[in-house]
Short mmCIF file of C-alpha atoms in Angstrom, two decimals:
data_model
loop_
_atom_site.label_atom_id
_atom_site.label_comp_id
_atom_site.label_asym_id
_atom_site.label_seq_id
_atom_site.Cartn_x
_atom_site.Cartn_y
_atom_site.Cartn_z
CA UNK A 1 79.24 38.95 -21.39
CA UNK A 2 77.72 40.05 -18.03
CA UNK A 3 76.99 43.95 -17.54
CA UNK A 4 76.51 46.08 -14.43
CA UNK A 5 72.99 46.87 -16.64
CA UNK A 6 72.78 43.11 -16.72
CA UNK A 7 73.17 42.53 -12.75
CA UNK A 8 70.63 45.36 -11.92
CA UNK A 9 67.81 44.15 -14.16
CA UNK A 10 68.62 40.87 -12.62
CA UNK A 11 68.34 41.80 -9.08
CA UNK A 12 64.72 43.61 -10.72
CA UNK A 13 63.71 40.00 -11.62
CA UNK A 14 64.55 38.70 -8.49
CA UNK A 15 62.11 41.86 -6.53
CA UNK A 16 59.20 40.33 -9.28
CA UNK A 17 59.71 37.29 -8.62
CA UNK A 18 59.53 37.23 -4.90
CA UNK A 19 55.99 38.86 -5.51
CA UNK A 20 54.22 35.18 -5.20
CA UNK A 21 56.85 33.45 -2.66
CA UNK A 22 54.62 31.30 -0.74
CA UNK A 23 52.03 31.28 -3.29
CA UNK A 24 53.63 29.93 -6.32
CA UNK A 25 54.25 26.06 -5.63
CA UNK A 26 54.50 23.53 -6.82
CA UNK A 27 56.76 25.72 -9.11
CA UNK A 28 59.26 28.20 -8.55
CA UNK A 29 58.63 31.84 -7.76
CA UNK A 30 60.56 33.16 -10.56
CA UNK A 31 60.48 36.64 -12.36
CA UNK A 32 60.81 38.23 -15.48
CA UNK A 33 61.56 41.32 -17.46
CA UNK A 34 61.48 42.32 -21.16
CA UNK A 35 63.85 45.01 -21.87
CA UNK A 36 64.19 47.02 -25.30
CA UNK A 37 66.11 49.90 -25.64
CA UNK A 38 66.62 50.22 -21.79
CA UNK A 39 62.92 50.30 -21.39
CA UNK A 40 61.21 47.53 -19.16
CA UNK A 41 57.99 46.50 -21.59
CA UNK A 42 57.19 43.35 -19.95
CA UNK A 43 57.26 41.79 -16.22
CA UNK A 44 55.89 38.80 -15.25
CA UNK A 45 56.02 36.81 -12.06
CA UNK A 46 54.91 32.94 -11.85
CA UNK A 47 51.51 32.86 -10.63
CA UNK A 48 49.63 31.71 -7.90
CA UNK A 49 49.64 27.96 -8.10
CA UNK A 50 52.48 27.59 -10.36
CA UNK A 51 50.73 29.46 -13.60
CA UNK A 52 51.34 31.20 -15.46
CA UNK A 53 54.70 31.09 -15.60
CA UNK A 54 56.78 34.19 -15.57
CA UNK A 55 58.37 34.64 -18.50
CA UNK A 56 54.92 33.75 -20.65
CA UNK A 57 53.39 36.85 -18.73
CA UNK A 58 56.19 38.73 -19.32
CA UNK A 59 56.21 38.35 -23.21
CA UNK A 60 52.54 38.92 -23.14
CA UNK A 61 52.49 42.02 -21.68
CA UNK A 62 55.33 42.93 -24.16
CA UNK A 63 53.77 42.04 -26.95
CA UNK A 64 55.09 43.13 -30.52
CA UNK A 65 58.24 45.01 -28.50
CA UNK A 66 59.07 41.69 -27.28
CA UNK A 67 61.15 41.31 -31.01
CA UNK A 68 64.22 42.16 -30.50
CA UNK A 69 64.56 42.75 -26.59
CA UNK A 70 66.48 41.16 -23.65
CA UNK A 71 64.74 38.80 -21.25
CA UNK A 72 65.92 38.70 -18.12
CA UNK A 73 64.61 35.22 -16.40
CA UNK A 74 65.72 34.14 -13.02
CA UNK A 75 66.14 30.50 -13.46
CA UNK A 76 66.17 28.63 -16.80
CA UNK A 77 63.20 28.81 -18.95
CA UNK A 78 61.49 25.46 -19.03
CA UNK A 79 61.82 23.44 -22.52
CA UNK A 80 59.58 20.52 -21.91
CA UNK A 81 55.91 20.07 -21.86
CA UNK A 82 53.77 19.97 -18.66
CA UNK A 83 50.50 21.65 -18.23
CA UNK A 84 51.47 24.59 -20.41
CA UNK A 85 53.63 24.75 -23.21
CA UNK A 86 57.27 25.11 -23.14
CA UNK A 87 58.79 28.67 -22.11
CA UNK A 88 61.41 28.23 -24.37
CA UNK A 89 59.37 28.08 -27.40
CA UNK A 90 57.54 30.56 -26.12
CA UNK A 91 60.27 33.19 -26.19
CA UNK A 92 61.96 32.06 -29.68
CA UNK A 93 58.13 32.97 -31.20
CA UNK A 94 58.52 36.10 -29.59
CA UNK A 95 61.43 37.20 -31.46
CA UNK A 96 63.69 38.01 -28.32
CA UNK A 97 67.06 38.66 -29.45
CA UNK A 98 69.16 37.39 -26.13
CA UNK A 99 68.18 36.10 -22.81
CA UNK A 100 69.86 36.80 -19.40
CA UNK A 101 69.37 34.20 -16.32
CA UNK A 102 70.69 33.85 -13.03
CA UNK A 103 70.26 29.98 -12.27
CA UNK A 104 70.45 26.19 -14.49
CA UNK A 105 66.91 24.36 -13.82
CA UNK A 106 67.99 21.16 -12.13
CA UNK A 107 64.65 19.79 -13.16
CA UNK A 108 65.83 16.72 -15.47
CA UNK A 109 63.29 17.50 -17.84
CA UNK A 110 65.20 20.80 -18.50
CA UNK A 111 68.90 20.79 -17.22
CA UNK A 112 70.44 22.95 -20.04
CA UNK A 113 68.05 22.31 -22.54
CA UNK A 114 66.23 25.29 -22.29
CA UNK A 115 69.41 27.06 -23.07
CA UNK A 116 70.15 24.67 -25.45
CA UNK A 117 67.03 25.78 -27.54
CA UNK A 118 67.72 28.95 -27.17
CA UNK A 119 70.90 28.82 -28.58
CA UNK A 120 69.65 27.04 -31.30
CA UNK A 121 67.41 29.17 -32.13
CA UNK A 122 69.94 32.00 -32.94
CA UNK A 123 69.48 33.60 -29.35
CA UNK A 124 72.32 34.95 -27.61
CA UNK A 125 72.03 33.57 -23.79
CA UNK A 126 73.94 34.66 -21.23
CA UNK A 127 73.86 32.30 -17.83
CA UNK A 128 74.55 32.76 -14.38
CA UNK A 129 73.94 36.38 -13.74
CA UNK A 130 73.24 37.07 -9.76
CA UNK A 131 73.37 33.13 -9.46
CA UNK A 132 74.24 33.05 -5.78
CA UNK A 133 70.86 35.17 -5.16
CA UNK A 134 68.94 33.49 -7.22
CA UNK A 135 69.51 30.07 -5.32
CA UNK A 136 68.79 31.49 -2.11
CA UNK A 137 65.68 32.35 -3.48
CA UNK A 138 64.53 29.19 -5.27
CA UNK A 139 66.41 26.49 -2.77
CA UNK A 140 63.18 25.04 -2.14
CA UNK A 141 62.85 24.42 -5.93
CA UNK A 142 66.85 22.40 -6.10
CA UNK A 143 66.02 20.70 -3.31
CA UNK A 144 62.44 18.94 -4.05
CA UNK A 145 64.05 18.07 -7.15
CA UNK A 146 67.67 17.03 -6.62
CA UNK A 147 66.54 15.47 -2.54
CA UNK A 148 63.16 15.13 -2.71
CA UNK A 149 62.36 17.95 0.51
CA UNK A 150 61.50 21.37 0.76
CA UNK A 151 63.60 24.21 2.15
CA UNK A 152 63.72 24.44 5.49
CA UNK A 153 63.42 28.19 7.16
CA UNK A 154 63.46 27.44 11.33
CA UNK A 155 62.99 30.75 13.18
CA UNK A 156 63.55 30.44 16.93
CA UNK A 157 63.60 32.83 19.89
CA UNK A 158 65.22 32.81 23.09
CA UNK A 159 65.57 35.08 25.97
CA UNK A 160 68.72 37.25 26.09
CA UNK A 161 70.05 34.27 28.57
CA UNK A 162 69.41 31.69 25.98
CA UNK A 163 65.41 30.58 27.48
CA UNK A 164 62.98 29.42 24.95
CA UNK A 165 60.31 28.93 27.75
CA UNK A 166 59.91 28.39 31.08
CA UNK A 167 59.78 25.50 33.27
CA UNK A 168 57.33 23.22 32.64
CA UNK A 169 53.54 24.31 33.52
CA UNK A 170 55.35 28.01 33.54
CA UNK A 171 53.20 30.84 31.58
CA UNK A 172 53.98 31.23 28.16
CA UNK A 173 57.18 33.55 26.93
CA UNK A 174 56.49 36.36 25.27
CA UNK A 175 60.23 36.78 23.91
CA UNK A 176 59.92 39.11 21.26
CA UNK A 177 57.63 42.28 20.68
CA UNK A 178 55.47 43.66 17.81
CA UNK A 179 58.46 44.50 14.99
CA UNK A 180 59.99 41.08 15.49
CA UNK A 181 56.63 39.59 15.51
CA UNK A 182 55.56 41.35 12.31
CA UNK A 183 58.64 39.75 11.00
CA UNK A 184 57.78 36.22 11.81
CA UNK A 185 54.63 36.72 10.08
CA UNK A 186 55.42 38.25 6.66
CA UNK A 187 58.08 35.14 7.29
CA UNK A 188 55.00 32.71 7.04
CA UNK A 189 53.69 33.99 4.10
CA UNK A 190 56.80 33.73 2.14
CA UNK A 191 56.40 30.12 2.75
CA UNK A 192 54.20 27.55 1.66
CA UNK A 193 54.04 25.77 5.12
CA UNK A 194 54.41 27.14 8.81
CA UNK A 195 55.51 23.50 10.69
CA UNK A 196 55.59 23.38 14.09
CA UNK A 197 56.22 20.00 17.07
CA UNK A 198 53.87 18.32 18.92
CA UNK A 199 55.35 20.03 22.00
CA UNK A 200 55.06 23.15 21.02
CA UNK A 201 51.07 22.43 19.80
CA UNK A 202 50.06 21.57 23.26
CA UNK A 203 51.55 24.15 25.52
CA UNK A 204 51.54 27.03 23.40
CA UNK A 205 48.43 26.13 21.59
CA UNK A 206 49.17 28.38 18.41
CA UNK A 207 47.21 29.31 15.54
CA UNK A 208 50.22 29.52 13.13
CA UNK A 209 47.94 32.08 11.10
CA UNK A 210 49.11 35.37 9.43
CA UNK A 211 48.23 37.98 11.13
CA UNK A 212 49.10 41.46 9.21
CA UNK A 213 46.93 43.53 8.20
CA UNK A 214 45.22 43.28 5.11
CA UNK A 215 46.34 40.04 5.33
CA UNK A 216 44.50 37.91 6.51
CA UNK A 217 43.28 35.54 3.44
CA UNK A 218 47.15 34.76 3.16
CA UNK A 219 46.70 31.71 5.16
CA UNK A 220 49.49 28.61 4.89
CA UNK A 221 48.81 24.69 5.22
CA UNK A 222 49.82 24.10 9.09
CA UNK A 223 51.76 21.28 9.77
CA UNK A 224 52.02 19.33 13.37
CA UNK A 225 55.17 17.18 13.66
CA UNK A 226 52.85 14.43 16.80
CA UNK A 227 54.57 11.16 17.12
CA UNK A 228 51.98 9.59 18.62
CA UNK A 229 48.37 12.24 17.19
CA UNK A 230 48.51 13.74 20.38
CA UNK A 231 46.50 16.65 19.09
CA UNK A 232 43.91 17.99 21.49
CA UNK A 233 40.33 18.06 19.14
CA UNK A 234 39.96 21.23 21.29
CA UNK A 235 43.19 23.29 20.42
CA UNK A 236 42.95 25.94 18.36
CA UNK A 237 44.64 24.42 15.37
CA UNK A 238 41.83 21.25 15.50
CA UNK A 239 39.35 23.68 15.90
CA UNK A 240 40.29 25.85 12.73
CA UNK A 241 41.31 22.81 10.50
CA UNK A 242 37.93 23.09 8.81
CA UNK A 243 38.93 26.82 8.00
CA UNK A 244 42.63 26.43 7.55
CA UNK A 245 44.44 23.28 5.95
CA UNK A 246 46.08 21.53 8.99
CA UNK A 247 48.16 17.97 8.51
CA UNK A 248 49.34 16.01 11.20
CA UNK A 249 52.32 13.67 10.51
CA UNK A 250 52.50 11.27 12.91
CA UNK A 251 54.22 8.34 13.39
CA UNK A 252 53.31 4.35 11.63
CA UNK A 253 52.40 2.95 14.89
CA UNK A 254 49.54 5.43 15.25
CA UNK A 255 45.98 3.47 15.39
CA UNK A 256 44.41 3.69 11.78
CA UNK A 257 41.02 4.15 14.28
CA UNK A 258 42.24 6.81 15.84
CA UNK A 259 43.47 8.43 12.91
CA UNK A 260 39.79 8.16 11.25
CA UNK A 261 38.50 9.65 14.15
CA UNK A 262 40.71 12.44 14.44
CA UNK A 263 40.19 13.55 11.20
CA UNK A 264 36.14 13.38 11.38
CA UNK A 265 36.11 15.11 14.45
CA UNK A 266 38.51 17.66 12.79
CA UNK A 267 38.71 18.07 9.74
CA UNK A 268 42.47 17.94 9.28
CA UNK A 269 44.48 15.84 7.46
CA UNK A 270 46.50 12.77 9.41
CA UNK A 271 49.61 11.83 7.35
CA UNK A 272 51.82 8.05 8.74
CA UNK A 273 55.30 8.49 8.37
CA UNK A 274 58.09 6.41 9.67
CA UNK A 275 59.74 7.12 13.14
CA UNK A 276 63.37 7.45 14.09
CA UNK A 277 66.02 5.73 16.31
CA UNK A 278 64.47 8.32 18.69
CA UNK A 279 60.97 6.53 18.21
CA UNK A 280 59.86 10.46 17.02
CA UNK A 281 58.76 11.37 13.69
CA UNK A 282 61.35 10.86 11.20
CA UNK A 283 62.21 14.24 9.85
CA UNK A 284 63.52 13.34 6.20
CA UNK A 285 60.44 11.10 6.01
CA UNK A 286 58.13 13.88 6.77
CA UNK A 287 59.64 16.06 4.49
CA UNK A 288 59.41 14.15 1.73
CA UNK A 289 55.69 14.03 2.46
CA UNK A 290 55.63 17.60 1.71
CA UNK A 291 57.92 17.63 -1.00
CA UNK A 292 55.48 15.15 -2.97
CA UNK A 293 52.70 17.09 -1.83
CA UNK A 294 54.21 19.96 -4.05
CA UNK A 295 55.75 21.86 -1.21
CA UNK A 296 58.58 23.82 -2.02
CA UNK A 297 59.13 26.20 0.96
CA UNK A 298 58.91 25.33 5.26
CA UNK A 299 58.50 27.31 7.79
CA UNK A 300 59.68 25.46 11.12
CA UNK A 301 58.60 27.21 14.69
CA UNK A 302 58.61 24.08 15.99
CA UNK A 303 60.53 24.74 19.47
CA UNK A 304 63.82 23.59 21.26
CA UNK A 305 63.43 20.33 20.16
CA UNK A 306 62.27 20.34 17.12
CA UNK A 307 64.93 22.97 15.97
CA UNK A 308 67.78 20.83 16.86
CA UNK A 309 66.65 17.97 15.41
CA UNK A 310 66.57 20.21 12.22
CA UNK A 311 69.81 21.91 12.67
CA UNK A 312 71.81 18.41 13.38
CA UNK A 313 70.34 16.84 10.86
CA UNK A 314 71.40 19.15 8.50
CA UNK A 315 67.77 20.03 7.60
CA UNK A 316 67.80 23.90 8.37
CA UNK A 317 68.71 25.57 5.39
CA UNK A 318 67.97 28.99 6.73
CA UNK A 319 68.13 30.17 10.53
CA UNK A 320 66.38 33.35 11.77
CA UNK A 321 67.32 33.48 15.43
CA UNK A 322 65.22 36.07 17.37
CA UNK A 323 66.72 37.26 20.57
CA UNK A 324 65.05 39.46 22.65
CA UNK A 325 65.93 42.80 24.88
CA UNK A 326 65.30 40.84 28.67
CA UNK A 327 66.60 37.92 30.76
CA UNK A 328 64.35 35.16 31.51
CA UNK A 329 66.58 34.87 34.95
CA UNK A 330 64.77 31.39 35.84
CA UNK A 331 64.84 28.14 35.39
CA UNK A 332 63.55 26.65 32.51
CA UNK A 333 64.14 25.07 28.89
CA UNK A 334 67.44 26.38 27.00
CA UNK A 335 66.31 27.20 23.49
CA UNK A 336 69.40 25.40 21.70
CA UNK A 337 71.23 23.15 23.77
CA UNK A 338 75.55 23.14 23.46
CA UNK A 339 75.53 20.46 20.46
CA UNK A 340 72.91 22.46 18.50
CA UNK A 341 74.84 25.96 19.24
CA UNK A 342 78.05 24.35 18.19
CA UNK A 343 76.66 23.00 14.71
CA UNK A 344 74.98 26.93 14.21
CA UNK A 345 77.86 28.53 14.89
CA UNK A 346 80.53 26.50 12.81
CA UNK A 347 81.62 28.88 10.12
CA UNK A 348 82.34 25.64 8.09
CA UNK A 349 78.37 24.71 8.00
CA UNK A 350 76.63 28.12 8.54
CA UNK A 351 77.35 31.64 7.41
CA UNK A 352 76.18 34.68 8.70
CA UNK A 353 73.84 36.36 6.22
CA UNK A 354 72.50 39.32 8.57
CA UNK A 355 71.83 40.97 11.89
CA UNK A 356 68.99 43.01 12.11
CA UNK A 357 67.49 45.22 15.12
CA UNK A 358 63.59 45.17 15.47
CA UNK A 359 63.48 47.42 18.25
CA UNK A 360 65.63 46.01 21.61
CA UNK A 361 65.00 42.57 19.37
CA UNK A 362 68.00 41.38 17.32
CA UNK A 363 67.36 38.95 14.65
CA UNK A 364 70.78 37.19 13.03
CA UNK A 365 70.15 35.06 10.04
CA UNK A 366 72.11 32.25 8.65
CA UNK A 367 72.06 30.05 5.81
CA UNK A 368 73.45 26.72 5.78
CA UNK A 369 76.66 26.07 3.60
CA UNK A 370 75.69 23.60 1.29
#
């Protein structure tokens, strides 16, 4: 039986677990408490790289008090062997009397049997607590496992008259000022990627770094979606890729030559993937790249373009759409064209999670309706 008690030590779990978002994959960023008596005597958080996991640290730090307590667990403790032994075991040694959890692993190699053990075991489990939370905050978990991708967070900005940029050759945009910028980068570093398009690489010539301070180590791989490796040597992200992991998917009919020679000159990664009707990078392709590479989390600020492509193709799982205080009052690019709007705006495919005000920035946030 659920408890109010039960939901607020949950939504604790969820805090902790959030702690290494960004820094966790290939696993989940998933938290954990150990509760005796209405005393918290263990948290635990799933480490950088994927270990330890967090319910392991939790019982540690418990230690004998673990016997007897509640363990609150955001998703379903793992019962099958990888690279450290199974959770699940872990906790019946303990001596915990019940466990709480918000979320089912769809993992195959667990899929109720962590539960299952459990319950064996004589422990009283109680599933589901907070569940809608907790799969907003491991999505990109379900989704490398049940489609083979990462989540997919696209943040775009736009004028107050709908501009992403100028004409072309125009000056850059600066949309948004320093609170919605801050934003954007604690954004990055709750992600294991920051992905941007070829387009965007060449005229804005980024550095897709995080830039808070005291922040600075907290740097992301940086991923180029370039058709055809048009990647200056001498942009910024080139020039860095020694310094900060850089791949750039491009598409199959790239010269293996050039490819080599790009990445000595570099030092970045150059990843063939196939192309679309479009003759661009296929985006589900790409993707998938990341999702084997252990990615679990995307951040897309990949421009106009890019940003449809992800919204109509039903790859933008969450939308952060900056829009800032001033007109652009000129001609130039629209930063989602009619089609795109329309699919973002259907209350049958996206819901509005949030509006927020950074300053005479508003920021509305939606998540896609699986």
């Amino acid at each position: 039986m659920t408890t109010d008690t039960d939901a607020l030590y949950m939504a604790a779990a969820l805090a902790l677990g959030r702690r290494n978002m960004g820094r966790a994959a290939p696993n989940p960023a998933v938290g954990a408490l150990v509760v005796r008596e209405g005393v918290v005597v263990g948290r635990g958080y799933t480490g950088i790289g994927g270990r330890p996991h967090a319910e392991t640290m939790a019982l540690a730090q418990a230690g004998e008090a673990a016997r007897g307590s509640t363990l609150y667990v955001t998703l379903e403790p793992c019962s099958h062997h990888g690279e450290t032994p199974p959770c699940a075991n872990a906790i019946v040694a303990a001596g915990v009397a019940r466990v709480v959890t918000a979320l089912d692993d769809p993992d195959p190699r667990v899929a109720g049997r962590g539960h299952a053990l459990l319950r064996e075991a004589g422990i009283a489990v109680t599933p589901h607590v907070l569940e809608r939370r907790a799969r907003r905050d491991h999505l990109g978990h379900i989704l490398r496992v049940t489609r083979k991708r990462p989540m997919v967070t696209l943040k775009l900005a736009r004028t107050s008259d709908g501009y992403a940029a100028g004409a072309l050759h125009d000056p850059r945009l600066h949309i948004t000022g320093p609170l919605a910028d801050a934003h954007t980068h604690m954004q990055r570093a709750l992600h294991d990627v920051v992905m941007v398009g070829a387009g965007t690489a060449r005229e804005d010539d980024p550095l897709m770094t995080i830039r808070l301070p005291g922040m600075e180590a907290e740097q992301r791989l940086r991923v180029v979606l370039d058709t055809r490796l048009s990647l200056s040597a001498r942009s910024r992200l080139a020039a860095t890729a020694r310094q900060i992991p850089t791949l750039v998917i491009v598409g199959q009919g790239v010269d293996p030559r050039a490819i080599e020679s790009f990445e000595k000159t570099t030092g970045a990664e150059v990843a063939p993937v196939a192309t679309d009707l479009l003759g661009r990078v296929d985006l589900e392709d790409a993707l998938a790249v990341l999702a084997r590479r252990g990615v679990t989390r995307v951040f897309s600020e990949g421009g106009p373009r890019v940003a449809e492509s992800l919204i109509t193709g039903g790859f933008a799982d969450e939308v952060a759409l900056h829009t800032g205080g001033k007109p652009f009052a000129g001609e130039g690019r629209l930063a989602l064209r009619p089609a795109a709007g329309a699919v973002l705006e259907d209350e049958h495919l996206y819901r509005l999670v949030e509006t927020i005000q950074f300053g005479p920035d508003q920021m509305t946030r939606r998540e896609r309706i699986a």
